[in-house]
């Protein structure tokens, strides 16, 4: 019984110390708004993390990065190397889910035996674990073809 009282009092002391420390560490909030459930804290947690701005919108002038043109077209086309680094390297750099690794000719040989057109078709429509267009929904078929060619050329 005595041991239980000691344990409960220790827990209570630790809890009070934690609450006091949290209150003193949250100096950016006024005293009445330090709770996790204050209006300010809730508003901070649920605010949007991003904003979509189309060309011509007022917010587009403030955008620090590439602004999408109306209709979903990208503002500037990427090179095959840049497209690979942006969308393909995650899987094809490490060989995830059976993806042929760039730089490893043996991975590409059985695929290329079916012909480059088949490899490109699989990249466009998806094949096995690879989603259509390799998660680049805005890529044109020509961009996919150029990126596949880039990967194959760098795997010989």
Short mmCIF file of N, CA and C in Angstrom, two decimals:
data_model
loop_
_atom_site.label_atom_id
_atom_site.label_comp_id
_atom_site.label_asym_id
_atom_site.label_seq_id
_atom_site.Cartn_x
_atom_site.Cartn_y
_atom_site.Cartn_z
N UNK A 1 0.83 -1.19 0.00
CA UNK A 1 0.00 0.00 0.00
C UNK A 1 0.87 1.25 0.00
N UNK A 2 1.89 1.25 0.80
CA UNK A 2 2.79 2.40 0.89
C UNK A 2 3.50 2.63 -0.45
N UNK A 3 3.91 1.52 -1.10
CA UNK A 3 4.58 1.60 -2.40
C UNK A 3 3.66 2.24 -3.44
N UNK A 4 2.39 1.89 -3.43
CA UNK A 4 1.41 2.46 -4.36
C UNK A 4 1.27 3.96 -4.15
N UNK A 5 1.25 4.41 -2.91
CA UNK A 5 1.15 5.84 -2.63
C UNK A 5 2.38 6.59 -3.13
N UNK A 6 3.53 6.00 -2.97
CA UNK A 6 4.78 6.62 -3.43
C UNK A 6 4.77 6.73 -4.96
N UNK A 7 4.36 5.66 -5.63
CA UNK A 7 4.31 5.66 -7.09
C UNK A 7 3.31 6.70 -7.60
N UNK A 8 2.13 6.75 -7.03
CA UNK A 8 1.13 7.72 -7.47
C UNK A 8 1.58 9.15 -7.22
N UNK A 9 2.19 9.41 -6.05
CA UNK A 9 2.67 10.77 -5.79
C UNK A 9 3.80 11.13 -6.74
N UNK A 10 4.67 10.20 -7.08
CA UNK A 10 5.75 10.47 -8.02
C UNK A 10 5.19 10.80 -9.40
N UNK A 11 4.21 10.06 -9.83
CA UNK A 11 3.58 10.33 -11.12
C UNK A 11 2.93 11.70 -11.13
N UNK A 12 2.26 12.05 -10.04
CA UNK A 12 1.61 13.35 -9.94
C UNK A 12 2.63 14.48 -9.99
N UNK A 13 3.75 14.32 -9.30
CA UNK A 13 4.80 15.33 -9.30
C UNK A 13 5.39 15.47 -10.70
N UNK A 14 5.66 14.36 -11.37
CA UNK A 14 6.21 14.40 -12.73
C UNK A 14 5.24 15.08 -13.69
N UNK A 15 3.95 14.80 -13.56
CA UNK A 15 2.95 15.41 -14.41
C UNK A 15 2.90 16.92 -14.19
N UNK A 16 2.93 17.36 -12.95
CA UNK A 16 2.90 18.79 -12.66
C UNK A 16 4.15 19.49 -13.18
N UNK A 17 5.30 18.86 -13.05
CA UNK A 17 6.55 19.43 -13.56
C UNK A 17 6.48 19.54 -15.08
N UNK A 18 5.94 18.54 -15.77
CA UNK A 18 5.82 18.56 -17.23
C UNK A 18 4.90 19.68 -17.68
N UNK A 19 3.78 19.85 -17.00
CA UNK A 19 2.83 20.92 -17.37
C UNK A 19 3.47 22.28 -17.13
N UNK A 20 4.17 22.44 -16.03
CA UNK A 20 4.83 23.72 -15.74
C UNK A 20 5.91 24.02 -16.77
N UNK A 21 6.66 23.02 -17.16
CA UNK A 21 7.70 23.20 -18.16
C UNK A 21 7.10 23.55 -19.51
N UNK A 22 6.01 22.92 -19.89
CA UNK A 22 5.34 23.22 -21.16
C UNK A 22 4.84 24.65 -21.17
N UNK A 23 4.32 25.10 -20.05
CA UNK A 23 3.82 26.47 -19.96
C UNK A 23 4.95 27.48 -20.10
N UNK A 24 6.09 27.20 -19.50
CA UNK A 24 7.19 28.16 -19.58
C UNK A 24 7.89 28.11 -20.93
N UNK A 25 7.82 26.99 -21.64
CA UNK A 25 8.45 26.86 -22.95
C UNK A 25 7.61 27.43 -24.08
N UNK A 26 6.36 27.77 -23.83
CA UNK A 26 5.48 28.28 -24.89
C UNK A 26 5.34 29.78 -24.77
N UNK A 27 6.45 30.48 -24.84
CA UNK A 27 6.45 31.94 -24.65
C UNK A 27 5.84 32.68 -25.83
N UNK A 28 5.73 32.03 -27.00
CA UNK A 28 5.18 32.71 -28.16
C UNK A 28 3.65 32.85 -28.06
N UNK A 29 3.03 32.14 -27.14
CA UNK A 29 1.60 32.25 -26.92
C UNK A 29 1.33 33.05 -25.66
N UNK A 30 0.40 33.98 -25.69
CA UNK A 30 0.01 34.67 -24.45
C UNK A 30 -0.52 33.67 -23.43
N UNK A 31 -0.50 34.02 -22.18
CA UNK A 31 -0.84 33.11 -21.09
C UNK A 31 -2.18 32.41 -21.30
N UNK A 32 -3.19 33.09 -21.77
CA UNK A 32 -4.50 32.46 -21.93
C UNK A 32 -4.63 31.57 -23.15
N UNK A 33 -3.61 31.54 -24.04
CA UNK A 33 -3.71 30.77 -25.27
C UNK A 33 -2.65 29.68 -25.36
N UNK A 34 -2.14 29.22 -24.24
CA UNK A 34 -1.10 28.21 -24.25
C UNK A 34 -1.63 26.80 -24.35
N UNK A 35 -2.90 26.61 -24.24
CA UNK A 35 -3.48 25.28 -24.29
C UNK A 35 -3.46 24.73 -25.71
N UNK A 36 -3.34 23.43 -25.82
CA UNK A 36 -3.45 22.77 -27.12
C UNK A 36 -4.83 22.94 -27.72
N UNK A 37 -5.79 23.28 -26.89
CA UNK A 37 -7.17 23.39 -27.34
C UNK A 37 -7.64 24.83 -27.49
N UNK A 38 -6.72 25.79 -27.40
CA UNK A 38 -7.10 27.19 -27.59
C UNK A 38 -7.44 27.41 -29.07
N UNK A 39 -8.20 28.45 -29.34
CA UNK A 39 -8.58 28.75 -30.72
C UNK A 39 -7.35 28.97 -31.60
N UNK A 40 -6.35 29.65 -31.05
CA UNK A 40 -5.14 29.93 -31.82
C UNK A 40 -4.38 28.64 -32.15
N UNK A 41 -4.23 27.76 -31.17
CA UNK A 41 -3.50 26.50 -31.40
C UNK A 41 -4.23 25.62 -32.40
N UNK A 42 -5.55 25.55 -32.31
CA UNK A 42 -6.33 24.74 -33.25
C UNK A 42 -6.23 25.33 -34.65
N UNK A 43 -6.34 26.65 -34.77
CA UNK A 43 -6.25 27.31 -36.08
C UNK A 43 -4.89 27.05 -36.71
N UNK A 44 -3.84 27.03 -35.92
CA UNK A 44 -2.49 26.78 -36.42
C UNK A 44 -2.37 25.35 -36.97
N UNK A 45 -3.01 24.40 -36.28
CA UNK A 45 -2.92 23.00 -36.72
C UNK A 45 -3.74 22.70 -37.95
N UNK A 46 -4.84 23.40 -38.17
CA UNK A 46 -5.73 23.06 -39.28
C UNK A 46 -5.59 24.01 -40.48
N UNK A 47 -4.65 24.93 -40.44
CA UNK A 47 -4.49 25.85 -41.56
C UNK A 47 -3.98 25.07 -42.78
N UNK A 48 -4.33 25.50 -43.99
CA UNK A 48 -3.86 24.81 -45.20
C UNK A 48 -2.34 24.84 -45.29
N UNK A 49 -1.77 23.75 -45.78
CA UNK A 49 -0.31 23.70 -45.91
C UNK A 49 0.16 24.23 -47.24
N UNK A 50 -0.76 24.42 -48.19
CA UNK A 50 -0.38 24.92 -49.51
C UNK A 50 -1.57 25.63 -50.14
N UNK A 51 -1.28 26.33 -51.23
CA UNK A 51 -2.32 27.05 -51.96
C UNK A 51 -2.06 26.84 -53.44
N UNK A 52 -3.11 26.54 -54.20
CA UNK A 52 -2.98 26.35 -55.64
C UNK A 52 -3.26 27.68 -56.32
N UNK A 53 -2.33 28.12 -57.14
CA UNK A 53 -2.47 29.37 -57.88
C UNK A 53 -2.32 29.09 -59.36
N UNK A 54 -3.30 29.48 -60.14
CA UNK A 54 -3.21 29.33 -61.58
C UNK A 54 -2.73 30.64 -62.19
N UNK A 55 -2.16 30.53 -63.37
CA UNK A 55 -1.69 31.72 -64.07
C UNK A 55 -2.83 32.71 -64.21
N UNK A 56 -2.59 33.94 -63.84
CA UNK A 56 -3.62 34.98 -63.92
C UNK A 56 -4.27 35.27 -62.57
N UNK A 57 -4.17 34.36 -61.60
CA UNK A 57 -4.73 34.60 -60.27
C UNK A 57 -3.85 35.62 -59.53
N UNK A 58 -4.46 36.34 -58.60
CA UNK A 58 -3.71 37.32 -57.83
C UNK A 58 -2.59 36.67 -57.03
N UNK A 59 -2.81 35.47 -56.53
CA UNK A 59 -1.80 34.81 -55.71
C UNK A 59 -0.61 34.34 -56.54
N UNK A 60 -0.75 34.24 -57.85
CA UNK A 60 0.34 33.75 -58.70
C UNK A 60 1.53 34.70 -58.68
N UNK A 61 1.29 35.98 -58.49
CA UNK A 61 2.40 36.94 -58.45
C UNK A 61 3.27 36.73 -57.21
N UNK A 62 2.69 36.16 -56.16
CA UNK A 62 3.43 35.94 -54.91
C UNK A 62 4.12 34.59 -54.88
N UNK A 63 3.79 33.70 -55.81
CA UNK A 63 4.28 32.33 -55.77
C UNK A 63 5.80 32.28 -55.93
N UNK A 64 6.50 31.62 -54.98
CA UNK A 64 7.96 31.56 -55.06
C UNK A 64 8.46 30.47 -56.00
N UNK A 65 7.59 29.53 -56.39
CA UNK A 65 8.00 28.43 -57.25
C UNK A 65 7.17 28.42 -58.51
N UNK A 66 7.37 27.40 -59.34
CA UNK A 66 6.69 27.31 -60.62
C UNK A 66 5.18 27.38 -60.46
N UNK A 67 4.52 28.16 -61.27
CA UNK A 67 3.08 28.32 -61.24
C UNK A 67 2.51 27.51 -62.39
N UNK A 68 1.49 26.72 -62.11
CA UNK A 68 0.87 25.90 -63.15
C UNK A 68 0.07 26.79 -64.09
N UNK A 69 0.19 26.52 -65.37
CA UNK A 69 -0.59 27.25 -66.35
C UNK A 69 -1.99 26.64 -66.40
N UNK A 70 -2.97 27.40 -66.84
CA UNK A 70 -4.33 26.89 -66.95
C UNK A 70 -4.33 25.66 -67.84
N UNK A 71 -5.09 24.66 -67.47
CA UNK A 71 -5.15 23.42 -68.24
C UNK A 71 -4.16 22.38 -67.77
N UNK A 72 -3.34 22.69 -66.76
CA UNK A 72 -2.44 21.70 -66.18
C UNK A 72 -1.09 21.60 -66.86
N UNK A 73 -0.81 22.39 -67.88
CA UNK A 73 0.48 22.32 -68.54
C UNK A 73 1.55 22.91 -67.63
N UNK A 74 2.74 22.34 -67.66
CA UNK A 74 3.80 22.88 -66.82
C UNK A 74 4.35 24.15 -67.45
N UNK A 75 4.90 25.02 -66.61
CA UNK A 75 5.39 26.32 -67.07
C UNK A 75 6.61 26.16 -67.96
N UNK A 76 7.47 25.21 -67.68
CA UNK A 76 8.65 24.99 -68.50
C UNK A 76 8.91 23.50 -68.59
N UNK A 77 9.16 22.97 -69.79
CA UNK A 77 9.40 21.54 -69.92
C UNK A 77 10.74 21.16 -69.26
N UNK A 78 10.75 19.99 -68.67
CA UNK A 78 11.97 19.50 -68.03
C UNK A 78 12.74 18.63 -69.00
N UNK A 79 14.04 18.58 -68.83
CA UNK A 79 14.86 17.65 -69.63
C UNK A 79 14.56 16.24 -69.15
N UNK A 80 14.96 15.26 -69.95
CA UNK A 80 14.74 13.86 -69.57
C UNK A 80 15.47 13.54 -68.27
N UNK A 81 16.67 14.10 -68.11
CA UNK A 81 17.43 13.86 -66.88
C UNK A 81 16.71 14.47 -65.68
N UNK A 82 16.21 15.70 -65.82
CA UNK A 82 15.50 16.35 -64.72
C UNK A 82 14.22 15.60 -64.39
N UNK A 83 13.51 15.13 -65.41
CA UNK A 83 12.27 14.37 -65.20
C UNK A 83 12.59 13.07 -64.46
N UNK A 84 13.67 12.38 -64.87
CA UNK A 84 14.09 11.16 -64.18
C UNK A 84 14.37 11.45 -62.71
N UNK A 85 15.16 12.50 -62.45
CA UNK A 85 15.51 12.85 -61.08
C UNK A 85 14.29 13.24 -60.25
N UNK A 86 13.30 13.85 -60.89
CA UNK A 86 12.12 14.33 -60.18
C UNK A 86 11.12 13.21 -59.90
N UNK A 87 10.88 12.33 -60.86
CA UNK A 87 9.79 11.38 -60.68
C UNK A 87 10.17 9.91 -60.76
N UNK A 88 11.28 9.58 -61.40
CA UNK A 88 11.60 8.16 -61.64
C UNK A 88 12.66 7.60 -60.71
N UNK A 89 13.55 8.47 -60.25
CA UNK A 89 14.73 8.02 -59.50
C UNK A 89 14.38 7.29 -58.21
N UNK A 90 13.27 7.64 -57.60
CA UNK A 90 12.90 7.00 -56.33
C UNK A 90 12.86 5.49 -56.50
N UNK A 91 12.19 5.02 -57.53
CA UNK A 91 12.08 3.57 -57.74
C UNK A 91 13.22 3.02 -58.60
N UNK A 92 13.53 3.70 -59.71
CA UNK A 92 14.52 3.17 -60.65
C UNK A 92 15.95 3.41 -60.19
N UNK A 93 16.16 4.23 -59.19
CA UNK A 93 17.49 4.40 -58.62
C UNK A 93 17.83 3.30 -57.64
N UNK A 94 16.81 2.79 -56.96
CA UNK A 94 17.03 1.76 -55.93
C UNK A 94 16.49 0.39 -56.32
N UNK A 95 15.75 0.32 -57.43
CA UNK A 95 15.18 -0.96 -57.86
C UNK A 95 13.99 -1.39 -57.01
N UNK A 96 13.23 -0.41 -56.50
CA UNK A 96 12.08 -0.72 -55.65
C UNK A 96 11.00 -1.48 -56.43
N UNK A 97 10.36 -2.41 -55.79
CA UNK A 97 9.24 -3.19 -56.32
C UNK A 97 9.56 -3.81 -57.67
N UNK A 98 10.81 -4.19 -57.88
CA UNK A 98 11.21 -4.86 -59.11
C UNK A 98 11.51 -3.91 -60.26
N UNK A 99 11.57 -2.62 -60.01
CA UNK A 99 11.89 -1.65 -61.07
C UNK A 99 13.32 -1.87 -61.55
N UNK A 100 13.54 -1.83 -62.86
CA UNK A 100 14.92 -1.98 -63.35
C UNK A 100 15.75 -0.78 -62.93
N UNK A 101 16.91 -1.04 -62.34
CA UNK A 101 17.77 0.03 -61.83
C UNK A 101 18.52 0.69 -62.98
N UNK A 102 18.54 2.01 -62.95
CA UNK A 102 19.33 2.75 -63.92
C UNK A 102 20.80 2.49 -63.61
N UNK A 103 21.56 2.16 -64.65
CA UNK A 103 22.97 1.85 -64.48
C UNK A 103 23.24 0.36 -64.42
N UNK A 104 22.19 -0.46 -64.39
CA UNK A 104 22.35 -1.91 -64.32
C UNK A 104 21.78 -2.52 -65.60
N UNK A 105 22.65 -2.81 -66.56
CA UNK A 105 22.23 -3.31 -67.87
C UNK A 105 21.44 -4.62 -67.76
N UNK A 106 21.81 -5.47 -66.82
CA UNK A 106 21.14 -6.76 -66.68
C UNK A 106 19.66 -6.60 -66.33
N UNK A 107 19.31 -5.54 -65.61
CA UNK A 107 17.91 -5.30 -65.26
C UNK A 107 17.09 -4.92 -66.49
N UNK A 108 17.69 -4.24 -67.43
CA UNK A 108 16.98 -3.73 -68.60
C UNK A 108 16.97 -4.73 -69.76
N UNK A 109 17.93 -5.65 -69.80
CA UNK A 109 18.07 -6.55 -70.95
C UNK A 109 16.79 -7.33 -71.26
N UNK A 110 16.14 -8.00 -70.29
CA UNK A 110 14.92 -8.76 -70.63
C UNK A 110 13.77 -7.85 -71.07
N UNK A 111 13.73 -6.65 -70.57
CA UNK A 111 12.67 -5.72 -70.97
C UNK A 111 12.90 -5.21 -72.39
N UNK A 112 14.16 -4.88 -72.69
CA UNK A 112 14.49 -4.38 -74.02
C UNK A 112 14.40 -5.47 -75.09
N UNK A 113 14.46 -6.74 -74.67
CA UNK A 113 14.30 -7.85 -75.61
C UNK A 113 12.90 -7.81 -76.24
N UNK A 114 11.93 -7.22 -75.54
CA UNK A 114 10.57 -7.09 -76.07
C UNK A 114 10.44 -5.88 -76.98
N UNK A 115 11.46 -5.04 -77.02
CA UNK A 115 11.46 -3.86 -77.87
C UNK A 115 11.24 -2.59 -77.08
N UNK A 116 11.86 -1.52 -77.57
CA UNK A 116 11.76 -0.22 -76.90
C UNK A 116 10.32 0.28 -76.87
N UNK A 117 9.55 0.02 -77.93
CA UNK A 117 8.15 0.46 -77.95
C UNK A 117 7.34 -0.17 -76.83
N UNK A 118 7.61 -1.44 -76.53
CA UNK A 118 6.90 -2.12 -75.45
C UNK A 118 7.30 -1.54 -74.10
N UNK A 119 8.58 -1.25 -73.92
CA UNK A 119 9.06 -0.66 -72.67
C UNK A 119 8.39 0.70 -72.46
N UNK A 120 8.33 1.51 -73.52
CA UNK A 120 7.70 2.82 -73.42
C UNK A 120 6.20 2.67 -73.15
N UNK A 121 5.56 1.71 -73.82
CA UNK A 121 4.12 1.49 -73.60
C UNK A 121 3.85 1.13 -72.14
N UNK A 122 4.68 0.24 -71.58
CA UNK A 122 4.53 -0.13 -70.17
C UNK A 122 4.73 1.07 -69.25
N UNK A 123 5.64 1.96 -69.62
CA UNK A 123 5.87 3.17 -68.82
C UNK A 123 4.66 4.10 -68.88
N UNK A 124 3.99 4.14 -70.03
CA UNK A 124 2.86 5.04 -70.20
C UNK A 124 1.59 4.50 -69.55
N UNK A 125 1.28 3.23 -69.79
CA UNK A 125 0.01 2.67 -69.28
C UNK A 125 0.17 1.98 -67.92
N UNK A 126 1.40 1.74 -67.51
CA UNK A 126 1.65 1.04 -66.25
C UNK A 126 1.89 -0.43 -66.50
N UNK A 127 2.65 -1.05 -65.61
CA UNK A 127 2.96 -2.47 -65.76
C UNK A 127 3.40 -3.00 -64.42
N UNK A 128 2.82 -4.13 -64.02
CA UNK A 128 3.12 -4.73 -62.71
C UNK A 128 2.96 -3.69 -61.61
N UNK A 129 4.02 -3.39 -60.86
CA UNK A 129 3.90 -2.44 -59.74
C UNK A 129 4.02 -0.98 -60.18
N UNK A 130 4.40 -0.77 -61.45
CA UNK A 130 4.58 0.62 -61.91
C UNK A 130 3.24 1.23 -62.28
N UNK A 131 2.92 2.38 -61.69
CA UNK A 131 1.66 3.05 -62.04
C UNK A 131 1.78 3.70 -63.41
N UNK A 132 0.65 4.03 -64.04
CA UNK A 132 0.69 4.72 -65.33
C UNK A 132 1.53 5.99 -65.25
N UNK A 133 2.39 6.14 -66.22
CA UNK A 133 3.30 7.29 -66.33
C UNK A 133 4.17 7.46 -65.08
N UNK A 134 4.33 6.39 -64.34
CA UNK A 134 5.23 6.43 -63.18
C UNK A 134 4.93 7.54 -62.21
N UNK A 135 3.69 7.85 -61.97
CA UNK A 135 3.18 8.89 -61.08
C UNK A 135 3.31 10.31 -61.64
N UNK A 136 3.71 10.46 -62.90
CA UNK A 136 3.81 11.80 -63.51
C UNK A 136 2.60 11.99 -64.42
N UNK A 137 1.46 12.27 -63.83
CA UNK A 137 0.22 12.38 -64.59
C UNK A 137 0.24 13.53 -65.59
N UNK A 138 1.07 14.53 -65.37
CA UNK A 138 1.12 15.67 -66.29
C UNK A 138 2.11 15.48 -67.43
N UNK A 139 2.86 14.39 -67.41
CA UNK A 139 3.84 14.14 -68.47
C UNK A 139 3.15 13.72 -69.75
N UNK A 140 3.65 14.21 -70.85
CA UNK A 140 3.15 13.78 -72.15
C UNK A 140 3.80 12.44 -72.50
N UNK A 141 3.24 11.75 -73.49
CA UNK A 141 3.83 10.49 -73.94
C UNK A 141 5.25 10.72 -74.46
N UNK A 142 5.48 11.85 -75.12
CA UNK A 142 6.81 12.16 -75.63
C UNK A 142 7.81 12.36 -74.48
N UNK A 143 7.37 12.99 -73.39
CA UNK A 143 8.25 13.16 -72.23
C UNK A 143 8.58 11.82 -71.59
N UNK A 144 7.58 10.94 -71.51
CA UNK A 144 7.82 9.60 -70.96
C UNK A 144 8.81 8.86 -71.84
N UNK A 145 8.61 8.90 -73.17
CA UNK A 145 9.51 8.22 -74.11
C UNK A 145 10.95 8.75 -73.92
N UNK A 146 11.12 10.07 -73.84
CA UNK A 146 12.46 10.65 -73.68
C UNK A 146 13.09 10.23 -72.35
N UNK A 147 12.28 10.15 -71.31
CA UNK A 147 12.81 9.77 -70.00
C UNK A 147 13.21 8.29 -69.98
N UNK A 148 12.38 7.44 -70.61
CA UNK A 148 12.74 6.02 -70.70
C UNK A 148 14.03 5.87 -71.50
N UNK A 149 14.16 6.59 -72.59
CA UNK A 149 15.38 6.54 -73.41
C UNK A 149 16.60 6.97 -72.57
N UNK A 150 16.42 8.02 -71.77
CA UNK A 150 17.49 8.49 -70.89
C UNK A 150 17.91 7.37 -69.93
N UNK A 151 16.94 6.69 -69.32
CA UNK A 151 17.25 5.64 -68.36
C UNK A 151 17.96 4.48 -69.05
N UNK A 152 17.47 4.08 -70.24
CA UNK A 152 18.09 2.98 -70.96
C UNK A 152 19.50 3.35 -71.39
N UNK A 153 19.68 4.56 -71.93
CA UNK A 153 21.01 4.99 -72.37
C UNK A 153 22.02 5.03 -71.23
N UNK A 154 21.54 5.28 -70.02
CA UNK A 154 22.44 5.33 -68.86
C UNK A 154 22.53 3.99 -68.14
N UNK A 155 22.07 2.93 -68.81
CA UNK A 155 22.13 1.60 -68.21
C UNK A 155 22.87 0.61 -69.11
N UNK A 156 23.61 1.09 -70.08
CA UNK A 156 24.34 0.20 -71.00
C UNK A 156 25.72 -0.10 -70.48
#
